[in-house]
Short mmCIF file of C-alpha atoms and ligand atoms in Angstrom, two decimals:
data_model
loop_
_atom_site.label_atom_id
_atom_site.label_comp_id
_atom_site.label_asym_id
_atom_site.label_seq_id
_atom_site.Cartn_x
_atom_site.Cartn_y
_atom_site.Cartn_z
CA MET A 1 10.26 -52.45 -18.49
CA ASP A 2 12.14 -52.68 -15.03
CA LEU A 3 10.84 -55.60 -13.10
CA LYS A 4 12.18 -54.42 -9.40
CA TYR A 5 9.71 -51.68 -9.18
CA LEU A 6 6.23 -53.45 -9.91
CA ASN A 7 3.96 -53.53 -7.31
CA LEU A 8 3.03 -57.36 -7.93
CA ARG A 9 4.24 -59.64 -5.27
CA SER A 10 4.71 -62.24 -7.56
CA VAL A 11 6.56 -60.61 -9.97
CA ILE A 12 8.92 -58.76 -7.40
CA SER A 13 9.56 -62.58 -6.27
CA MET A 14 10.54 -63.62 -9.28
CA ALA A 15 12.98 -60.55 -10.00
CA ASP A 16 14.54 -61.14 -6.22
CA SER A 17 15.01 -64.50 -7.22
CA ASN A 18 16.79 -63.53 -10.49
CA ARG A 19 18.40 -60.94 -8.92
CA THR A 20 19.67 -62.77 -6.08
CA SER A 21 21.43 -65.47 -8.02
CA ARG A 22 22.91 -62.64 -10.51
CA ARG A 23 24.44 -60.28 -8.04
CA THR A 24 24.75 -61.31 -4.63
CA PHE A 25 26.51 -63.67 -2.73
CA LEU A 26 24.81 -65.12 0.45
CA LYS A 27 27.57 -66.18 2.82
CA THR A 28 26.31 -69.07 5.04
CA THR A 29 29.32 -69.11 7.36
CA ALA A 30 28.68 -71.90 9.82
CA MET A 31 28.48 -69.95 13.31
CA ALA A 32 31.52 -71.90 14.58
CA GLY A 33 33.74 -69.63 11.84
CA LEU A 34 32.20 -66.92 13.85
CA GLY A 35 32.71 -68.25 17.11
CA ALA A 36 35.92 -65.90 18.02
CA SER A 37 33.91 -63.00 17.73
CA VAL A 38 30.92 -63.92 19.76
CA LEU A 39 30.72 -62.31 23.35
CA PRO A 40 30.50 -64.44 26.75
CA GLY A 41 26.92 -65.56 26.93
CA PHE A 42 26.46 -65.52 23.71
CA ASP A 43 25.09 -68.94 22.91
CA ALA A 44 26.61 -69.57 19.00
CA ALA A 45 25.68 -73.44 19.49
CA ALA A 46 21.78 -72.36 19.18
CA SER A 47 22.45 -70.70 16.10
CA LEU A 48 23.57 -73.67 14.06
CA PRO A 49 20.28 -74.50 12.18
CA LEU A 50 19.18 -71.31 11.67
CA LEU A 51 20.03 -68.98 8.66
CA ASN A 52 17.43 -66.08 8.50
CA SER A 53 14.18 -67.34 7.76
CA VAL A 54 13.14 -69.01 11.01
CA LYS A 55 9.55 -68.43 12.15
CA SER A 56 9.78 -67.57 15.73
CA ALA A 57 7.33 -68.98 18.35
CA GLY A 58 8.23 -65.97 20.92
CA PRO A 59 9.50 -62.55 21.58
CA VAL A 60 12.44 -61.50 19.11
CA VAL A 61 15.40 -58.84 19.16
CA ILE A 62 17.67 -57.93 16.37
CA SER A 63 20.50 -55.68 16.51
CA SER A 64 23.52 -54.83 14.65
CA ARG A 65 26.60 -56.54 15.38
CA ASN A 66 27.29 -54.22 18.01
CA GLY A 67 24.36 -55.23 20.02
CA GLN A 68 25.01 -58.85 21.27
CA GLN A 69 24.57 -57.68 24.85
CA THR A 70 21.88 -55.47 23.49
CA VAL A 71 19.49 -58.13 22.37
CA LEU A 72 20.34 -60.05 25.36
CA LYS A 73 19.39 -57.33 27.62
CA ALA A 74 15.89 -56.38 25.52
CA LEU A 75 15.13 -60.03 25.37
CA GLU A 76 15.18 -60.43 28.99
CA LEU A 77 13.19 -57.06 29.65
CA ILE A 78 10.66 -58.17 27.13
CA ARG A 79 10.22 -61.83 28.65
CA SER A 80 9.67 -59.93 32.08
CA GLY A 81 6.42 -57.82 30.15
CA SER A 82 7.98 -54.81 29.06
CA ASP A 83 6.77 -53.33 26.21
CA ALA A 84 9.39 -53.25 22.88
CA LEU A 85 10.19 -50.12 22.95
CA ASP A 86 10.95 -50.00 26.71
CA ALA A 87 13.24 -53.09 25.75
CA VAL A 88 15.00 -51.85 22.99
CA VAL A 89 15.95 -48.27 24.27
CA ALA A 90 17.35 -50.20 27.63
CA GLY A 91 19.15 -52.58 25.52
CA VAL A 92 20.94 -49.63 23.07
CA ASN A 93 21.72 -47.66 26.29
CA LEU A 94 24.32 -50.38 27.12
CA VAL A 95 26.07 -49.42 23.82
CA GLU A 96 25.40 -45.47 24.40
CA GLU A 97 27.24 -45.56 27.77
CA ASP A 98 30.05 -48.21 26.85
CA PRO A 99 33.19 -45.70 26.33
CA ASN A 100 34.58 -48.56 24.10
CA ASP A 101 32.10 -48.15 21.29
CA THR A 102 33.54 -45.29 19.49
CA SER A 103 30.34 -44.69 17.40
CA VAL A 104 27.72 -44.56 19.66
CA GLY A 105 26.81 -42.19 22.93
CA TYR A 106 29.64 -41.36 25.39
CA GLY A 107 32.93 -42.34 23.50
CA GLY A 108 31.55 -41.73 20.50
CA LEU A 109 34.07 -39.90 18.10
CA PRO A 110 33.37 -36.16 17.77
CA ASN A 111 32.57 -33.90 14.96
CA GLU A 112 35.20 -31.89 13.34
CA ASP A 113 35.15 -29.34 16.33
CA GLY A 114 36.01 -32.00 18.68
CA VAL A 115 32.43 -32.15 20.19
CA VAL A 116 30.19 -35.08 20.41
CA GLN A 117 26.83 -34.81 18.32
CA LEU A 118 24.59 -37.74 18.79
CA ASP A 119 21.41 -38.73 16.73
CA SER A 120 18.72 -41.06 17.63
CA CYS A 121 15.47 -41.82 16.85
CA VAL A 122 12.84 -44.48 18.14
CA MET A 123 9.51 -45.51 16.59
CA HIS A 124 6.49 -47.52 18.11
CA GLY A 125 4.59 -49.79 16.21
CA PRO A 126 1.27 -49.99 18.38
CA THR A 127 0.57 -46.20 18.34
CA CYS A 128 2.68 -45.50 14.76
CA ARG A 129 4.30 -43.02 16.91
CA ALA A 130 8.17 -42.12 16.64
CA GLY A 131 10.32 -39.28 18.33
CA GLY A 132 13.93 -37.80 17.30
CA VAL A 133 16.79 -36.09 18.39
CA ALA A 134 19.41 -35.00 16.15
CA ALA A 135 23.09 -33.30 16.83
CA ILE A 136 22.10 -33.35 20.56
CA GLU A 137 25.28 -32.70 22.86
CA GLY A 138 26.16 -33.35 26.25
CA ILE A 139 23.68 -36.38 26.81
CA MET A 140 24.97 -39.79 26.90
CA TYR A 141 21.00 -41.31 26.40
CA PRO A 142 20.15 -39.62 23.16
CA SER A 143 17.60 -42.61 22.82
CA ARG A 144 15.94 -41.82 26.01
CA VAL A 145 15.41 -38.53 24.89
CA ALA A 146 14.00 -39.59 21.38
CA LYS A 147 11.66 -41.55 23.15
CA LEU A 148 10.56 -38.86 25.53
CA VAL A 149 9.95 -36.75 21.98
CA LEU A 150 7.66 -39.45 21.26
CA GLU A 151 5.85 -39.78 24.75
CA ARG A 152 5.98 -35.79 26.08
CA THR A 153 5.30 -33.85 22.91
CA ASP A 154 3.38 -33.39 20.03
CA HIS A 155 6.51 -33.06 17.38
CA VAL A 156 8.67 -36.14 16.14
CA LEU A 157 12.12 -34.62 15.76
CA LEU A 158 14.29 -31.69 18.16
CA VAL A 159 17.65 -31.14 16.98
CA ALA A 160 20.82 -29.44 18.41
CA GLU A 161 20.29 -26.75 21.40
CA GLY A 162 16.86 -27.52 21.73
CA ALA A 163 16.95 -31.08 22.14
CA VAL A 164 19.90 -30.23 25.06
CA ARG A 165 17.08 -27.89 26.32
CA PHE A 166 14.22 -30.50 26.24
CA ALA A 167 16.37 -33.13 27.74
CA LYS A 168 17.42 -30.72 30.56
CA MET A 169 13.97 -30.31 31.52
CA HIS A 170 13.44 -33.87 31.86
CA GLY A 171 15.94 -33.84 34.08
CA PHE A 172 18.88 -35.28 32.05
CA PRO A 173 22.29 -34.62 33.41
CA ILE A 174 24.80 -32.53 30.67
CA GLU A 175 28.04 -34.19 30.31
CA ASN A 176 31.49 -34.29 28.58
CA LEU A 177 31.13 -37.37 26.17
CA LEU A 178 34.43 -36.64 24.64
CA THR A 179 36.71 -39.76 26.45
CA GLU A 180 40.30 -39.56 25.94
CA ARG A 181 40.70 -42.26 23.37
CA ALA A 182 37.91 -40.40 21.37
CA ARG A 183 39.57 -36.77 21.67
CA LEU A 184 43.38 -38.64 20.83
CA GLU A 185 42.04 -40.43 17.75
CA TRP A 186 40.19 -36.75 16.86
CA VAL A 187 43.73 -34.86 17.31
CA LYS A 188 45.43 -37.49 15.16
CA TRP A 189 42.66 -37.15 12.38
CA LYS A 190 43.02 -33.05 12.62
CA GLU A 191 47.05 -33.20 12.76
CA GLY A 192 47.00 -35.26 9.51
CA LEU A 193 44.04 -33.43 7.74
CA SER A 194 46.32 -31.38 5.64
CA ASN A 195 49.82 -30.75 4.84
CA LYS A 196 49.14 -27.07 4.22
CA ASP A 197 48.26 -26.00 7.65
CA ASP A 198 50.29 -25.70 10.98
CA TYR A 199 49.37 -29.12 12.45
CA LEU A 200 51.92 -31.51 12.66
CA PRO A 201 51.60 -34.86 14.03
CA PRO A 202 53.96 -36.79 16.36
CA HIS A 203 57.29 -37.22 14.39
CA GLY A 204 60.93 -37.74 15.35
CA PRO A 205 63.13 -34.72 15.07
CA ASP A 206 64.85 -36.16 11.90
CA ASP A 207 61.82 -37.40 10.14
CA LYS A 208 62.02 -36.15 6.20
CA ASN A 209 58.24 -36.89 5.30
CA ILE A 210 56.28 -36.22 8.48
CA GLY A 211 53.09 -37.16 6.30
CA GLN A 212 54.72 -40.91 6.11
CA ASN A 213 54.23 -41.13 9.63
CA ILE A 214 50.54 -40.55 9.86
CA GLU A 215 48.39 -43.92 10.91
CA PRO A 216 44.86 -43.80 9.91
CA PRO A 217 42.61 -42.84 12.47
CA GLU A 218 40.14 -45.07 14.04
CA MET A 219 36.72 -46.12 11.84
CA HIS A 220 34.68 -43.26 10.71
CA TYR A 221 30.90 -44.87 10.91
CA GLY A 222 29.35 -46.91 13.28
CA THR A 223 25.92 -47.24 14.63
CA ILE A 224 23.31 -49.17 16.67
CA HIS A 225 20.12 -50.39 15.54
CA CYS A 226 17.85 -52.73 17.61
CA SER A 227 14.06 -53.80 16.98
CA ALA A 228 11.78 -56.10 18.74
CA ILE A 229 8.65 -57.90 19.00
CA ASP A 230 7.26 -58.35 22.27
CA LEU A 231 4.90 -60.83 24.39
CA ALA A 232 1.70 -58.86 22.85
CA GLY A 233 3.19 -59.18 19.24
CA ASN A 234 3.91 -55.28 19.58
CA ILE A 235 6.93 -54.11 17.46
CA SER A 236 9.37 -51.26 18.27
CA GLY A 237 12.78 -49.86 17.12
CA VAL A 238 14.81 -47.88 17.94
CA THR A 239 18.57 -46.33 16.57
CA THR A 240 21.05 -44.60 17.73
CA THR A 241 24.81 -42.83 16.89
CA SER A 242 27.56 -40.60 17.13
CA GLY A 243 27.50 -40.67 13.32
CA LEU A 244 29.78 -39.87 10.93
CA SER A 245 33.13 -39.16 12.97
CA TYR A 246 34.82 -35.75 12.26
CA LYS A 247 31.32 -34.57 10.22
CA ILE A 248 30.59 -30.73 9.66
CA PRO A 249 29.12 -29.36 12.80
CA GLY A 250 25.51 -29.79 12.44
CA ARG A 251 25.66 -32.68 10.04
CA VAL A 252 22.59 -34.75 10.64
CA GLY A 253 23.04 -38.41 9.44
CA ASP A 254 20.06 -40.75 8.66
CA SER A 255 19.95 -42.34 12.33
CA PRO A 256 17.38 -39.74 13.73
CA ILE A 257 14.97 -39.60 10.80
CA ILE A 258 11.97 -42.12 10.99
CA GLY A 259 12.17 -43.96 7.64
CA ALA A 260 15.55 -43.83 7.42
CA GLY A 261 17.43 -44.47 10.39
CA CYS A 262 14.47 -47.03 11.21
CA TYR A 263 10.75 -47.64 10.62
CA VAL A 264 8.30 -49.84 12.39
CA ASP A 265 4.91 -51.23 11.08
CA ASN A 266 3.15 -52.78 13.66
CA LEU A 267 1.40 -55.01 11.09
CA VAL A 268 4.45 -55.80 8.75
CA GLY A 269 7.97 -55.39 10.96
CA ALA A 270 10.74 -53.21 11.46
CA ALA A 271 13.95 -52.18 9.88
CA GLY A 272 17.11 -50.30 10.58
CA SER A 273 20.42 -49.37 9.28
CA THR A 274 23.94 -48.42 10.12
CA GLY A 275 26.59 -47.25 7.44
CA ARG A 276 26.79 -44.30 5.24
CA GLY A 277 23.93 -42.03 6.47
CA GLU A 278 23.80 -40.15 3.35
CA ALA A 279 22.95 -42.86 0.87
CA ASN A 280 20.20 -44.01 3.30
CA LEU A 281 18.64 -40.35 3.74
CA GLU A 282 18.68 -40.37 0.18
CA ASN A 283 16.58 -43.34 -0.41
CA LEU A 284 14.46 -43.72 2.62
CA CYS A 285 15.63 -47.29 3.11
CA SER A 286 14.06 -48.36 6.21
CA PHE A 287 10.82 -47.46 5.05
CA MET A 288 11.27 -49.20 1.64
CA ILE A 289 12.07 -51.95 3.51
CA VAL A 290 8.93 -52.22 5.42
CA GLU A 291 6.93 -51.65 2.48
CA ARG A 292 8.76 -54.07 0.44
CA MET A 293 7.67 -56.93 3.12
CA ARG A 294 4.11 -55.61 3.17
CA MET A 295 4.47 -56.63 -0.48
CA GLY A 296 5.86 -60.28 0.05
CA ASP A 297 9.49 -59.67 0.40
CA SER A 298 11.38 -62.15 3.17
CA PRO A 299 13.16 -59.60 5.40
CA GLN A 300 16.94 -60.78 3.74
CA GLN A 301 15.34 -60.04 0.62
CA ALA A 302 13.56 -56.55 1.62
CA CYS A 303 17.43 -55.46 2.55
CA LEU A 304 18.74 -57.01 -0.44
CA ASN A 305 16.71 -55.07 -2.42
CA VAL A 306 17.16 -51.85 -1.04
CA CYS A 307 20.64 -52.06 -1.24
CA GLU A 308 20.09 -52.32 -5.02
CA ARG A 309 18.03 -49.45 -5.15
CA VAL A 310 21.04 -47.67 -3.20
CA ALA A 311 23.45 -48.84 -5.59
CA ASP A 312 21.17 -47.64 -8.75
CA HIS A 313 20.97 -44.31 -7.29
CA THR A 314 24.56 -43.94 -6.96
CA LYS A 315 26.03 -41.83 -9.66
CA VAL A 316 28.33 -39.03 -8.19
CA ALA A 317 32.09 -40.35 -9.28
CA HIS A 318 33.79 -40.31 -5.83
CA LEU A 319 31.11 -42.46 -4.13
CA LEU A 320 31.97 -44.96 -7.16
CA ASP A 321 34.91 -47.35 -7.49
CA ASP A 322 36.53 -48.57 -11.05
CA GLN A 323 33.65 -50.99 -11.39
CA GLY A 324 30.78 -48.23 -11.14
CA ARG A 325 29.87 -49.90 -7.76
CA PRO A 326 28.88 -47.73 -4.45
CA ASN A 327 32.37 -47.26 -2.79
CA PHE A 328 30.52 -47.13 1.03
CA GLY A 329 29.37 -49.49 3.64
CA LEU A 330 25.77 -49.25 4.11
CA ASN A 331 23.81 -52.34 6.19
CA PHE A 332 20.30 -52.89 6.86
CA TYR A 333 18.52 -55.01 9.35
CA ALA A 334 14.88 -56.42 9.08
CA LEU A 335 12.20 -58.17 11.44
CA SER A 336 9.01 -59.14 9.95
CA VAL A 337 5.87 -59.64 12.07
CA ASP A 338 5.71 -63.47 12.05
CA GLY A 339 9.31 -63.19 13.57
CA ARG A 340 11.70 -63.64 10.99
CA VAL A 341 14.68 -61.85 10.65
CA GLY A 342 17.37 -61.02 8.01
CA GLY A 343 20.23 -58.39 7.09
CA ALA A 344 22.08 -57.37 4.18
CA GLY A 345 24.83 -54.95 3.24
CA MET A 346 26.32 -53.45 0.02
CA TRP A 347 29.49 -55.08 0.64
CA GLY A 348 30.64 -57.99 2.72
CA SER A 349 31.68 -61.43 2.94
CA ASN A 350 31.44 -62.22 6.84
CA GLY A 351 29.20 -59.61 8.17
CA SER A 352 26.72 -60.89 10.91
CA PHE A 353 24.09 -59.21 13.22
CA ALA A 354 22.78 -60.07 16.46
CA VAL A 355 19.58 -61.95 17.25
CA ALA A 356 17.88 -63.16 20.58
CA ASP A 357 14.93 -65.30 20.65
CA SER A 358 13.12 -68.34 21.82
CA ASN A 359 16.24 -70.45 19.88
CA GLY A 360 18.77 -68.82 22.05
CA SER A 361 21.09 -65.59 20.96
CA ARG A 362 23.36 -65.88 18.38
CA LEU A 363 25.01 -63.96 15.39
CA GLU A 364 23.17 -64.54 11.79
CA PRO A 365 25.09 -63.80 8.61
CA MET A 366 24.49 -60.89 6.46
CA ALA A 367 23.86 -60.98 2.90
CA TYR A 368 25.86 -58.51 0.31
CA LEU A 369 25.38 -56.85 -2.76
CA TYR A 370 29.33 -57.08 -3.81
CA LYS A 371 31.79 -59.34 -2.44
CA ARG A 372 35.09 -57.70 -1.38
N1 LIG B 1 24.59 -43.90 9.81
C1 LIG B 1 25.39 -43.22 10.73
C2 LIG B 1 25.13 -41.64 10.15
O1 LIG B 1 25.89 -41.52 8.69
C3 LIG B 1 26.72 -43.53 10.83
C4 LIG B 1 26.85 -45.29 10.85
O2 LIG B 1 25.95 -45.93 10.89
O3 LIG B 1 27.90 -45.89 10.62
O4 LIG B 1 25.56 -40.85 11.10
#
């Protein structure tokens, strides 16, 4: 019998600890080792005694690693009385409007046609309500539109042109989200796509093999997730992304889908994800993480267990390495109602996620299923 899926808290804990020692490697990197990547204003020293399992006394905010400013902003708002949902959306807005983050909002890498299409969802713990937008174009802050879907419609998900019209109705400007940097990356990708078409990458007149000059385009994945507990003890979460770069136009990833990109239960906690959206969509991982926490997993155990589920469900050859392990990245972030935090990814050695709470702001190490 496979112990993994039994709904008994004690059996799950036992299976968790067995599996963890057998297949996972938790890198407990001293924060000093991460110091070089910590942004100004980030209090790395405050994190030294803390590793993923601290019961928090006050509000807590977590985010994927690219949200180091996000968690600070959200915590500041929560401390001044904001609801967790307002705070996490305002936090991720900083990344949505940042042209240098090529995985979210303005400056995000475009789809196959050179058009930036964005996905986002939000979930509000106290009301159990959610909103999302998918494949939305020309809107710098898809998370704000997702929040409006929650607040001003009786629906949960609006897509493409309908989502744009809804955003316009609420006064959002339509903007060109394709920065010059993202356009150039897209051109590089398009020119290097095939040696059977008429595009050529930059090359010298005497180059014999133009293909050898093709440099890999910038990263293909990236997203921000943020979730928080506010002063009232309420929990909310948001995930926002430009999705897989150079995707087929109309492709919707996991980020706008409730239960995949984000899930919140006010009595249990919140979870979110970044990485290969297709694998998450096929497993509804954020929902599963929250359910596992409900059954007694710690946030980190829940994230690791879901990584295992994804690995068990990955069967097609092009997604497996030569040892039969998933060859893609997928990361999870979780926050429990009592303020514990945790994160885990399929692959790692030095992954981390951002946290801000009464102990300061910091990066915490991610656990991982497979070591690179
Ligand atoms: N999960 C996102 C998607 O598949 C991309 C990412 O997080 O890297 O659209």
